[in-house]
């Protein structure tokens, strides 16, 4: 390898540059596919179904009915709002073929949306990953 680098420094530079460029483009394509098809944080809320605040008042969860149009069935989006912290709202629930968005609090950090129990603030339910 040292011999190749000494004899062909331009060729070695081109080879390394090609590898780095290919890796960067591949990473960008994968990130774009994830954003376009799998990232529920880019979803816009639809019609508000219900809203419930946690027993200690730290969180508020809202469920929204999303109408995808004539060719797509209804879906429910659950959004977590942090009441005491200066943080953005977070999408925590996404279920297709559903029109109900019942919320019940199990305790201060555990919420049940329809049949899914989520431990807040980090757990997320997305029907596409089940």
Short mmCIF file of N, CA, C and O in Angstrom, two decimals:
data_model
loop_
_atom_site.label_atom_id
_atom_site.label_comp_id
_atom_site.label_asym_id
_atom_site.label_seq_id
_atom_site.Cartn_x
_atom_site.Cartn_y
_atom_site.Cartn_z
N UNK A 1 0.83 -1.18 0.00
CA UNK A 1 0.00 0.00 0.00
C UNK A 1 0.88 1.26 0.00
O UNK A 1 0.57 2.20 -0.69
N UNK A 2 1.96 1.25 0.82
CA UNK A 2 2.85 2.41 0.86
C UNK A 2 3.46 2.65 -0.52
O UNK A 2 3.64 3.79 -0.93
N UNK A 3 3.75 1.56 -1.20
CA UNK A 3 4.35 1.66 -2.54
C UNK A 3 3.36 2.32 -3.50
O UNK A 3 3.73 3.16 -4.32
N UNK A 4 2.08 1.93 -3.40
CA UNK A 4 1.05 2.51 -4.27
C UNK A 4 0.91 4.01 -4.00
O UNK A 4 0.81 4.81 -4.93
N UNK A 5 0.94 4.40 -2.72
CA UNK A 5 0.78 5.81 -2.37
C UNK A 5 1.96 6.62 -2.89
O UNK A 5 1.78 7.72 -3.42
N UNK A 6 3.18 6.08 -2.78
CA UNK A 6 4.36 6.80 -3.26
C UNK A 6 4.36 6.93 -4.78
O UNK A 6 4.71 7.97 -5.31
N UNK A 7 3.93 5.88 -5.49
CA UNK A 7 3.96 5.91 -6.95
C UNK A 7 2.78 6.67 -7.55
O UNK A 7 2.89 7.24 -8.62
N UNK A 8 1.62 6.64 -6.85
CA UNK A 8 0.40 7.23 -7.41
C UNK A 8 -0.33 8.10 -6.37
O UNK A 8 -1.44 7.79 -5.96
N UNK A 9 0.28 9.20 -5.94
CA UNK A 9 -0.38 10.03 -4.92
C UNK A 9 -1.70 10.63 -5.41
O UNK A 9 -2.65 10.75 -4.64
N UNK A 10 -1.79 10.97 -6.67
CA UNK A 10 -3.03 11.53 -7.21
C UNK A 10 -4.10 10.43 -7.27
O UNK A 10 -5.26 10.66 -6.90
N UNK A 11 -3.72 9.25 -7.69
CA UNK A 11 -4.67 8.13 -7.74
C UNK A 11 -5.19 7.77 -6.36
O UNK A 11 -6.38 7.49 -6.18
N UNK A 12 -4.31 7.79 -5.36
CA UNK A 12 -4.72 7.50 -3.98
C UNK A 12 -5.69 8.58 -3.49
O UNK A 12 -6.71 8.27 -2.88
N UNK A 13 -5.40 9.83 -3.76
CA UNK A 13 -6.28 10.93 -3.36
C UNK A 13 -7.65 10.81 -4.02
O UNK A 13 -8.68 11.00 -3.37
N UNK A 14 -7.67 10.47 -5.29
CA UNK A 14 -8.94 10.30 -6.01
C UNK A 14 -9.72 9.13 -5.43
O UNK A 14 -10.94 9.21 -5.24
N UNK A 15 -9.03 8.03 -5.12
CA UNK A 15 -9.70 6.86 -4.56
C UNK A 15 -10.33 7.19 -3.19
O UNK A 15 -11.50 6.89 -2.95
N UNK A 16 -9.59 7.84 -2.30
CA UNK A 16 -10.11 8.22 -0.99
C UNK A 16 -11.25 9.21 -1.13
O UNK A 16 -12.29 9.10 -0.46
N UNK A 17 -11.10 10.18 -2.01
CA UNK A 17 -12.16 11.18 -2.23
C UNK A 17 -13.44 10.51 -2.73
O UNK A 17 -14.54 10.87 -2.32
N UNK A 18 -13.31 9.54 -3.62
CA UNK A 18 -14.46 8.82 -4.15
C UNK A 18 -15.18 8.04 -3.04
O UNK A 18 -16.40 8.05 -2.96
N UNK A 19 -14.41 7.41 -2.19
CA UNK A 19 -15.01 6.65 -1.08
C UNK A 19 -15.75 7.59 -0.13
O UNK A 19 -16.90 7.31 0.26
N UNK A 20 -15.15 8.71 0.24
CA UNK A 20 -15.78 9.66 1.15
C UNK A 20 -17.04 10.25 0.50
O UNK A 20 -18.09 10.36 1.14
N UNK A 21 -16.97 10.63 -0.77
CA UNK A 21 -18.12 11.19 -1.47
C UNK A 21 -19.27 10.19 -1.55
O UNK A 21 -20.42 10.52 -1.28
N UNK A 22 -18.97 8.95 -1.88
CA UNK A 22 -20.00 7.90 -1.97
C UNK A 22 -20.66 7.67 -0.61
O UNK A 22 -21.88 7.52 -0.52
N UNK A 23 -19.87 7.64 0.45
CA UNK A 23 -20.43 7.45 1.79
C UNK A 23 -21.34 8.62 2.17
O UNK A 23 -22.42 8.42 2.73
N UNK A 24 -20.92 9.85 1.87
CA UNK A 24 -21.73 11.02 2.21
C UNK A 24 -23.05 11.04 1.44
O UNK A 24 -24.11 11.32 2.00
N UNK A 25 -23.01 10.74 0.16
CA UNK A 25 -24.23 10.70 -0.65
C UNK A 25 -25.16 9.59 -0.17
O UNK A 25 -26.37 9.79 -0.05
N UNK A 26 -24.61 8.43 0.15
CA UNK A 26 -25.43 7.32 0.65
C UNK A 26 -26.10 7.69 1.96
O UNK A 26 -27.29 7.43 2.15
N UNK A 27 -25.38 8.31 2.87
CA UNK A 27 -25.96 8.74 4.14
C UNK A 27 -27.07 9.75 3.90
O UNK A 27 -28.13 9.69 4.53
N UNK A 28 -26.88 10.68 2.99
CA UNK A 28 -27.90 11.68 2.67
C UNK A 28 -29.16 11.06 2.11
O UNK A 28 -30.27 11.45 2.47
N UNK A 29 -29.01 10.07 1.24
CA UNK A 29 -30.18 9.40 0.66
C UNK A 29 -30.94 8.63 1.73
O UNK A 29 -32.17 8.68 1.78
N UNK A 30 -30.23 7.96 2.60
CA UNK A 30 -30.89 7.22 3.69
C UNK A 30 -31.63 8.19 4.61
O UNK A 30 -32.77 7.94 5.02
N UNK A 31 -31.03 9.33 4.95
CA UNK A 31 -31.68 10.32 5.81
C UNK A 31 -32.93 10.89 5.14
O UNK A 31 -33.96 11.08 5.79
N UNK A 32 -32.88 11.13 3.85
CA UNK A 32 -34.03 11.64 3.11
C UNK A 32 -35.17 10.63 3.08
O UNK A 32 -36.33 10.98 3.28
N UNK A 33 -34.85 9.37 2.86
CA UNK A 33 -35.88 8.31 2.85
C UNK A 33 -36.53 8.22 4.23
O UNK A 33 -37.75 8.12 4.34
N UNK A 34 -35.73 8.25 5.29
CA UNK A 34 -36.29 8.20 6.65
C UNK A 34 -37.22 9.40 6.89
O UNK A 34 -38.33 9.24 7.40
N UNK A 35 -36.80 10.59 6.52
CA UNK A 35 -37.61 11.79 6.72
C UNK A 35 -38.92 11.69 5.93
O UNK A 35 -39.99 12.00 6.46
N UNK A 36 -38.85 11.25 4.70
CA UNK A 36 -40.03 11.24 3.83
C UNK A 36 -41.04 10.16 4.20
O UNK A 36 -42.25 10.37 4.07
N UNK A 37 -40.59 9.01 4.69
CA UNK A 37 -41.50 7.89 4.88
C UNK A 37 -41.70 7.43 6.32
O UNK A 37 -42.66 6.72 6.60
N UNK A 38 -40.79 7.76 7.24
CA UNK A 38 -40.86 7.17 8.57
C UNK A 38 -40.89 8.16 9.73
O UNK A 38 -41.13 7.76 10.85
N UNK A 39 -40.63 9.42 9.51
CA UNK A 39 -40.53 10.40 10.58
C UNK A 39 -41.91 10.95 10.93
O UNK A 39 -42.45 11.78 10.19
N UNK A 40 -42.49 10.52 12.07
CA UNK A 40 -43.82 11.01 12.42
C UNK A 40 -43.78 12.43 12.97
O UNK A 40 -44.82 13.06 13.10
N UNK A 41 -42.60 12.96 13.27
CA UNK A 41 -42.53 14.33 13.76
C UNK A 41 -42.83 15.36 12.68
O UNK A 41 -43.08 16.52 12.98
N UNK A 42 -42.84 14.98 11.43
CA UNK A 42 -43.16 15.94 10.38
C UNK A 42 -44.65 15.95 10.04
O UNK A 42 -45.09 16.74 9.22
N UNK A 43 -45.44 15.11 10.69
CA UNK A 43 -46.88 15.06 10.44
C UNK A 43 -47.57 16.28 11.03
O UNK A 43 -47.23 16.74 12.10
N UNK A 44 -48.56 16.78 10.33
CA UNK A 44 -49.35 17.90 10.81
C UNK A 44 -50.60 17.37 11.51
O UNK A 44 -51.24 16.46 11.00
N UNK A 45 -50.95 17.95 12.66
CA UNK A 45 -52.17 17.50 13.33
C UNK A 45 -53.40 17.84 12.50
O UNK A 45 -53.41 18.81 11.76
N UNK A 46 -54.42 17.03 12.66
CA UNK A 46 -55.67 17.27 11.96
C UNK A 46 -56.70 17.86 12.92
O UNK A 46 -56.41 18.79 13.67
N UNK A 47 -57.86 17.25 12.97
CA UNK A 47 -58.96 17.70 13.82
C UNK A 47 -58.78 17.16 15.25
O UNK A 47 -58.58 15.97 15.44
N UNK A 48 -58.84 18.06 16.24
CA UNK A 48 -58.65 17.66 17.63
C UNK A 48 -59.76 16.72 18.07
O UNK A 48 -60.94 17.01 17.92
N UNK A 49 -59.37 15.56 18.64
CA UNK A 49 -60.34 14.59 19.17
C UNK A 49 -60.50 14.83 20.67
O UNK A 49 -61.59 15.03 21.17
N UNK A 50 -59.38 14.76 21.40
CA UNK A 50 -59.44 14.93 22.85
C UNK A 50 -58.10 15.43 23.37
O UNK A 50 -57.08 15.34 22.69
N UNK A 51 -58.13 15.94 24.61
CA UNK A 51 -56.94 16.48 25.26
C UNK A 51 -57.02 16.16 26.75
O UNK A 51 -58.05 16.37 27.37
N UNK A 52 -55.92 15.65 27.30
CA UNK A 52 -55.87 15.31 28.73
C UNK A 52 -54.52 15.74 29.29
O UNK A 52 -53.48 15.54 28.67
N UNK A 53 -54.55 16.31 30.50
CA UNK A 53 -53.33 16.73 31.20
C UNK A 53 -52.98 15.68 32.24
O UNK A 53 -53.88 15.11 32.88
N UNK A 54 -51.68 15.43 32.42
CA UNK A 54 -51.23 14.43 33.40
C UNK A 54 -51.65 14.85 34.81
O UNK A 54 -51.86 16.03 35.07
N UNK A 55 -51.75 13.88 35.73
CA UNK A 55 -52.17 14.20 37.10
C UNK A 55 -51.30 15.25 37.79
O UNK A 55 -51.80 16.07 38.56
N UNK A 56 -49.99 15.27 37.50
CA UNK A 56 -49.12 16.26 38.12
C UNK A 56 -48.99 17.55 37.31
O UNK A 56 -48.31 18.48 37.71
N UNK A 57 -49.64 17.61 36.14
CA UNK A 57 -49.65 18.82 35.33
C UNK A 57 -48.44 19.06 34.46
O UNK A 57 -48.34 20.09 33.80
N UNK A 58 -47.49 18.12 34.42
CA UNK A 58 -46.27 18.31 33.62
C UNK A 58 -46.49 18.13 32.14
O UNK A 58 -45.80 18.74 31.33
N UNK A 59 -47.41 17.24 31.76
CA UNK A 59 -47.61 16.91 30.35
C UNK A 59 -49.08 17.11 29.96
O UNK A 59 -49.97 16.95 30.78
N UNK A 60 -49.28 17.39 28.68
CA UNK A 60 -50.61 17.36 28.08
C UNK A 60 -50.51 16.53 26.82
O UNK A 60 -49.59 16.72 26.02
N UNK A 61 -51.44 15.60 26.65
CA UNK A 61 -51.49 14.78 25.45
C UNK A 61 -52.77 15.12 24.70
O UNK A 61 -53.85 15.19 25.30
N UNK A 62 -52.62 15.35 23.41
CA UNK A 62 -53.76 15.62 22.54
C UNK A 62 -53.78 14.55 21.45
O UNK A 62 -52.72 14.12 20.98
N UNK A 63 -54.98 14.15 21.05
CA UNK A 63 -55.10 13.25 19.90
C UNK A 63 -55.84 13.98 18.80
O UNK A 63 -56.79 14.74 19.06
N UNK A 64 -55.38 13.75 17.57
CA UNK A 64 -55.94 14.40 16.39
C UNK A 64 -56.34 13.36 15.36
O UNK A 64 -55.64 12.36 15.18
N UNK A 65 -57.43 13.61 14.68
CA UNK A 65 -57.88 12.76 13.58
C UNK A 65 -57.34 13.32 12.29
O UNK A 65 -57.56 14.48 11.95
N UNK A 66 -56.58 12.49 11.57
CA UNK A 66 -56.02 12.89 10.29
C UNK A 66 -56.80 12.24 9.16
O UNK A 66 -56.96 11.03 9.14
N UNK A 67 -57.25 13.06 8.23
CA UNK A 67 -57.96 12.57 7.05
C UNK A 67 -57.02 12.67 5.87
O UNK A 67 -56.68 13.77 5.42
N UNK A 68 -56.58 11.52 5.37
CA UNK A 68 -55.62 11.51 4.27
C UNK A 68 -56.24 11.74 2.90
O UNK A 68 -55.54 11.78 1.91
N UNK A 69 -57.53 11.88 2.81
CA UNK A 69 -58.18 12.11 1.52
C UNK A 69 -58.96 10.89 1.07
O UNK A 69 -59.17 9.94 1.83
N UNK A 70 -59.36 10.91 -0.19
CA UNK A 70 -60.25 9.88 -0.73
C UNK A 70 -59.62 8.49 -0.80
O UNK A 70 -60.32 7.49 -0.71
N UNK A 71 -58.33 8.41 -0.94
CA UNK A 71 -57.70 7.11 -1.14
C UNK A 71 -57.02 6.55 0.10
O UNK A 71 -56.46 5.47 0.06
N UNK A 72 -57.06 7.29 1.21
CA UNK A 72 -56.36 6.88 2.42
C UNK A 72 -57.35 6.90 3.58
O UNK A 72 -58.15 7.82 3.72
N UNK A 73 -57.27 5.90 4.46
CA UNK A 73 -58.16 5.82 5.62
C UNK A 73 -57.73 6.83 6.69
O UNK A 73 -56.66 7.42 6.63
N UNK A 74 -58.59 7.01 7.69
CA UNK A 74 -58.29 7.89 8.80
C UNK A 74 -57.14 7.33 9.64
O UNK A 74 -56.92 6.13 9.68
N UNK A 75 -56.46 8.24 10.33
CA UNK A 75 -55.38 7.88 11.25
C UNK A 75 -55.46 8.80 12.45
O UNK A 75 -55.98 9.91 12.37
N UNK A 76 -54.91 8.35 13.57
CA UNK A 76 -54.90 9.15 14.79
C UNK A 76 -53.45 9.48 15.15
O UNK A 76 -52.59 8.61 15.16
N UNK A 77 -53.22 10.76 15.43
CA UNK A 77 -51.91 11.26 15.84
C UNK A 77 -52.01 11.72 17.29
O UNK A 77 -52.93 12.46 17.64
N UNK A 78 -51.08 11.28 18.13
CA UNK A 78 -51.01 11.72 19.52
C UNK A 78 -49.82 12.64 19.70
O UNK A 78 -48.71 12.32 19.29
N UNK A 79 -50.05 13.81 20.31
CA UNK A 79 -49.01 14.82 20.48
C UNK A 79 -48.81 15.09 21.96
O UNK A 79 -49.78 15.33 22.70
N UNK A 80 -47.55 15.06 22.40
CA UNK A 80 -47.17 15.34 23.78
C UNK A 80 -46.68 16.77 23.88
O UNK A 80 -45.78 17.18 23.14
N UNK A 81 -47.26 17.54 24.82
CA UNK A 81 -46.82 18.90 25.09
C UNK A 81 -46.23 18.95 26.49
O UNK A 81 -46.81 18.41 27.43
N UNK A 82 -45.08 19.59 26.61
CA UNK A 82 -44.40 19.74 27.90
C UNK A 82 -44.88 21.06 28.51
O UNK A 82 -44.59 22.13 27.99
N UNK A 83 -45.60 20.99 29.63
CA UNK A 83 -46.19 22.19 30.21
C UNK A 83 -45.21 23.02 31.02
O UNK A 83 -45.33 24.24 31.05
N UNK A 84 -44.22 22.40 31.67
CA UNK A 84 -43.32 23.14 32.55
C UNK A 84 -41.99 23.49 31.90
O UNK A 84 -41.26 24.32 32.40
N UNK A 85 -41.64 22.85 30.81
CA UNK A 85 -40.35 23.06 30.19
C UNK A 85 -40.53 23.80 28.86
O UNK A 85 -41.57 23.71 28.23
N UNK A 86 -39.50 24.48 28.47
CA UNK A 86 -39.53 25.18 27.19
C UNK A 86 -39.05 24.23 26.09
O UNK A 86 -37.95 24.36 25.58
N UNK A 87 -39.90 23.24 25.79
CA UNK A 87 -39.58 22.24 24.76
C UNK A 87 -40.70 22.20 23.74
O UNK A 87 -41.85 22.50 24.05
N UNK A 88 -40.35 21.83 22.53
CA UNK A 88 -41.35 21.70 21.48
C UNK A 88 -42.23 20.48 21.72
O UNK A 88 -41.81 19.51 22.34
N UNK A 89 -43.44 20.54 21.19
CA UNK A 89 -44.34 19.39 21.26
C UNK A 89 -43.73 18.24 20.48
O UNK A 89 -42.93 18.44 19.56
N UNK A 90 -44.12 17.03 20.86
CA UNK A 90 -43.52 15.83 20.28
C UNK A 90 -44.63 14.86 19.88
O UNK A 90 -45.54 14.60 20.67
N UNK A 91 -44.57 14.34 18.67
CA UNK A 91 -45.53 13.32 18.24
C UNK A 91 -45.15 11.98 18.87
O UNK A 91 -44.04 11.50 18.68
N UNK A 92 -46.08 11.38 19.62
CA UNK A 92 -45.76 10.16 20.35
C UNK A 92 -46.61 8.97 19.94
O UNK A 92 -46.35 7.85 20.35
N UNK A 93 -47.64 9.20 19.12
CA UNK A 93 -48.57 8.11 18.79
C UNK A 93 -49.04 8.29 17.35
O UNK A 93 -49.42 9.40 16.94
N UNK A 94 -49.02 7.21 16.57
CA UNK A 94 -49.48 7.24 15.19
C UNK A 94 -50.10 5.90 14.86
O UNK A 94 -49.43 4.88 14.87
N UNK A 95 -51.42 5.90 14.61
CA UNK A 95 -52.14 4.66 14.33
C UNK A 95 -53.04 4.86 13.12
O UNK A 95 -53.83 5.79 13.07
N UNK A 96 -52.92 3.96 12.16
CA UNK A 96 -53.70 3.99 10.92
C UNK A 96 -54.95 3.15 11.09
O UNK A 96 -55.01 2.27 11.95
N UNK A 97 -55.97 3.38 10.27
CA UNK A 97 -57.27 2.69 10.32
C UNK A 97 -57.93 2.89 11.69
O UNK A 97 -58.43 1.94 12.28
N UNK A 98 -57.90 4.12 12.18
CA UNK A 98 -58.47 4.38 13.49
C UNK A 98 -59.09 5.77 13.48
O UNK A 98 -58.59 6.69 12.84
N UNK A 99 -60.20 5.93 14.22
CA UNK A 99 -60.87 7.22 14.30
C UNK A 99 -61.06 7.69 15.73
O UNK A 99 -61.50 8.81 15.96
N UNK A 100 -60.77 6.86 16.71
CA UNK A 100 -60.92 7.20 18.12
C UNK A 100 -59.55 7.54 18.71
O UNK A 100 -58.56 6.94 18.32
N UNK A 101 -59.54 8.44 19.67
CA UNK A 101 -58.29 8.81 20.33
C UNK A 101 -58.49 8.97 21.81
O UNK A 101 -58.32 10.06 22.35
N UNK A 102 -58.85 7.89 22.50
CA UNK A 102 -59.11 7.94 23.93
C UNK A 102 -57.80 7.99 24.71
O UNK A 102 -56.90 7.20 24.48
N UNK A 103 -57.74 8.92 25.65
CA UNK A 103 -56.54 9.12 26.47
C UNK A 103 -56.89 8.86 27.93
O UNK A 103 -57.88 9.38 28.42
N UNK A 104 -56.07 8.05 28.61
CA UNK A 104 -56.22 7.89 30.05
C UNK A 104 -54.83 7.81 30.67
O UNK A 104 -53.94 7.16 30.14
N UNK A 105 -54.66 8.47 31.80
CA UNK A 105 -53.38 8.49 32.49
C UNK A 105 -53.33 7.36 33.49
O UNK A 105 -54.21 7.21 34.32
N UNK A 106 -52.26 6.56 33.42
CA UNK A 106 -52.04 5.47 34.37
C UNK A 106 -51.38 6.03 35.63
O UNK A 106 -51.76 5.69 36.74
N UNK A 107 -50.38 6.88 35.44
CA UNK A 107 -49.74 7.61 36.53
C UNK A 107 -49.17 8.90 35.94
O UNK A 107 -49.52 9.27 34.82
N UNK A 108 -48.29 9.59 36.67
CA UNK A 108 -47.78 10.89 36.23
C UNK A 108 -46.98 10.83 34.94
O UNK A 108 -46.88 11.83 34.22
N UNK A 109 -46.37 9.68 34.62
CA UNK A 109 -45.52 9.58 33.44
C UNK A 109 -45.92 8.46 32.50
O UNK A 109 -45.17 8.11 31.60
N UNK A 110 -47.09 7.87 32.69
CA UNK A 110 -47.55 6.78 31.84
C UNK A 110 -48.95 7.12 31.34
O UNK A 110 -49.84 7.41 32.13
N UNK A 111 -49.10 7.07 30.03
CA UNK A 111 -50.38 7.39 29.41
C UNK A 111 -50.81 6.23 28.53
O UNK A 111 -49.98 5.52 27.96
N UNK A 112 -52.11 6.03 28.45
CA UNK A 112 -52.67 5.02 27.54
C UNK A 112 -53.48 5.75 26.49
O UNK A 112 -54.42 6.48 26.81
N UNK A 113 -53.10 5.55 25.23
CA UNK A 113 -53.85 6.08 24.11
C UNK A 113 -54.44 4.89 23.39
O UNK A 113 -53.70 4.05 22.88
N UNK A 114 -55.76 4.82 23.38
CA UNK A 114 -56.48 3.64 22.89
C UNK A 114 -55.93 2.40 23.59
O UNK A 114 -56.05 2.29 24.79
N UNK A 115 -55.29 1.48 22.89
CA UNK A 115 -54.78 0.26 23.52
C UNK A 115 -53.28 0.28 23.79
O UNK A 115 -52.72 -0.71 24.24
N UNK A 116 -52.62 1.40 23.52
CA UNK A 116 -51.17 1.47 23.66
C UNK A 116 -50.78 2.23 24.92
O UNK A 116 -51.23 3.35 25.13
N UNK A 117 -49.93 1.62 25.74
CA UNK A 117 -49.42 2.27 26.95
C UNK A 117 -48.03 2.82 26.63
O UNK A 117 -47.16 2.09 26.14
N UNK A 118 -47.83 4.10 26.92
CA UNK A 118 -46.56 4.77 26.63
C UNK A 118 -45.99 5.37 27.91
O UNK A 118 -46.71 6.01 28.67
N UNK A 119 -44.69 5.16 28.11
CA UNK A 119 -43.98 5.74 29.25
C UNK A 119 -43.30 7.01 28.76
O UNK A 119 -42.39 6.95 27.91
N UNK A 120 -43.74 8.13 29.28
CA UNK A 120 -43.27 9.43 28.81
C UNK A 120 -42.01 9.86 29.55
O UNK A 120 -41.79 9.42 30.66
N UNK A 121 -41.21 10.69 28.94
CA UNK A 121 -41.41 11.39 27.68
C UNK A 121 -40.76 10.73 26.47
O UNK A 121 -40.85 11.25 25.36
N UNK A 122 -40.13 9.56 26.62
CA UNK A 122 -39.32 9.02 25.53
C UNK A 122 -39.98 7.97 24.65
O UNK A 122 -39.56 7.76 23.53
N UNK A 123 -40.98 7.27 25.14
CA UNK A 123 -41.56 6.18 24.36
C UNK A 123 -42.51 6.70 23.28
O UNK A 123 -43.27 7.65 23.51
N UNK A 124 -42.45 6.08 22.11
CA UNK A 124 -43.27 6.48 20.96
C UNK A 124 -43.89 5.22 20.36
O UNK A 124 -43.23 4.19 20.28
N UNK A 125 -45.15 5.32 19.93
CA UNK A 125 -45.80 4.22 19.23
C UNK A 125 -46.06 4.65 17.80
O UNK A 125 -46.66 5.69 17.53
N UNK A 126 -45.63 3.84 16.85
CA UNK A 126 -45.86 4.05 15.43
C UNK A 126 -46.26 2.71 14.85
O UNK A 126 -45.49 1.76 14.88
N UNK A 127 -47.48 2.61 14.33
CA UNK A 127 -48.00 1.33 13.85
C UNK A 127 -47.12 0.69 12.78
O UNK A 127 -47.11 -0.54 12.64
N UNK A 128 -46.35 1.45 12.06
CA UNK A 128 -45.50 0.91 10.99
C UNK A 128 -44.31 0.14 11.55
O UNK A 128 -43.67 -0.62 10.84
N UNK A 129 -44.02 0.31 12.82
CA UNK A 129 -42.86 -0.37 13.42
C UNK A 129 -43.26 -1.53 14.30
O UNK A 129 -42.43 -2.08 15.00
N UNK A 130 -44.51 -1.87 14.34
CA UNK A 130 -44.99 -2.99 15.16
C UNK A 130 -45.15 -4.23 14.33
O UNK A 130 -45.40 -4.24 13.20
#
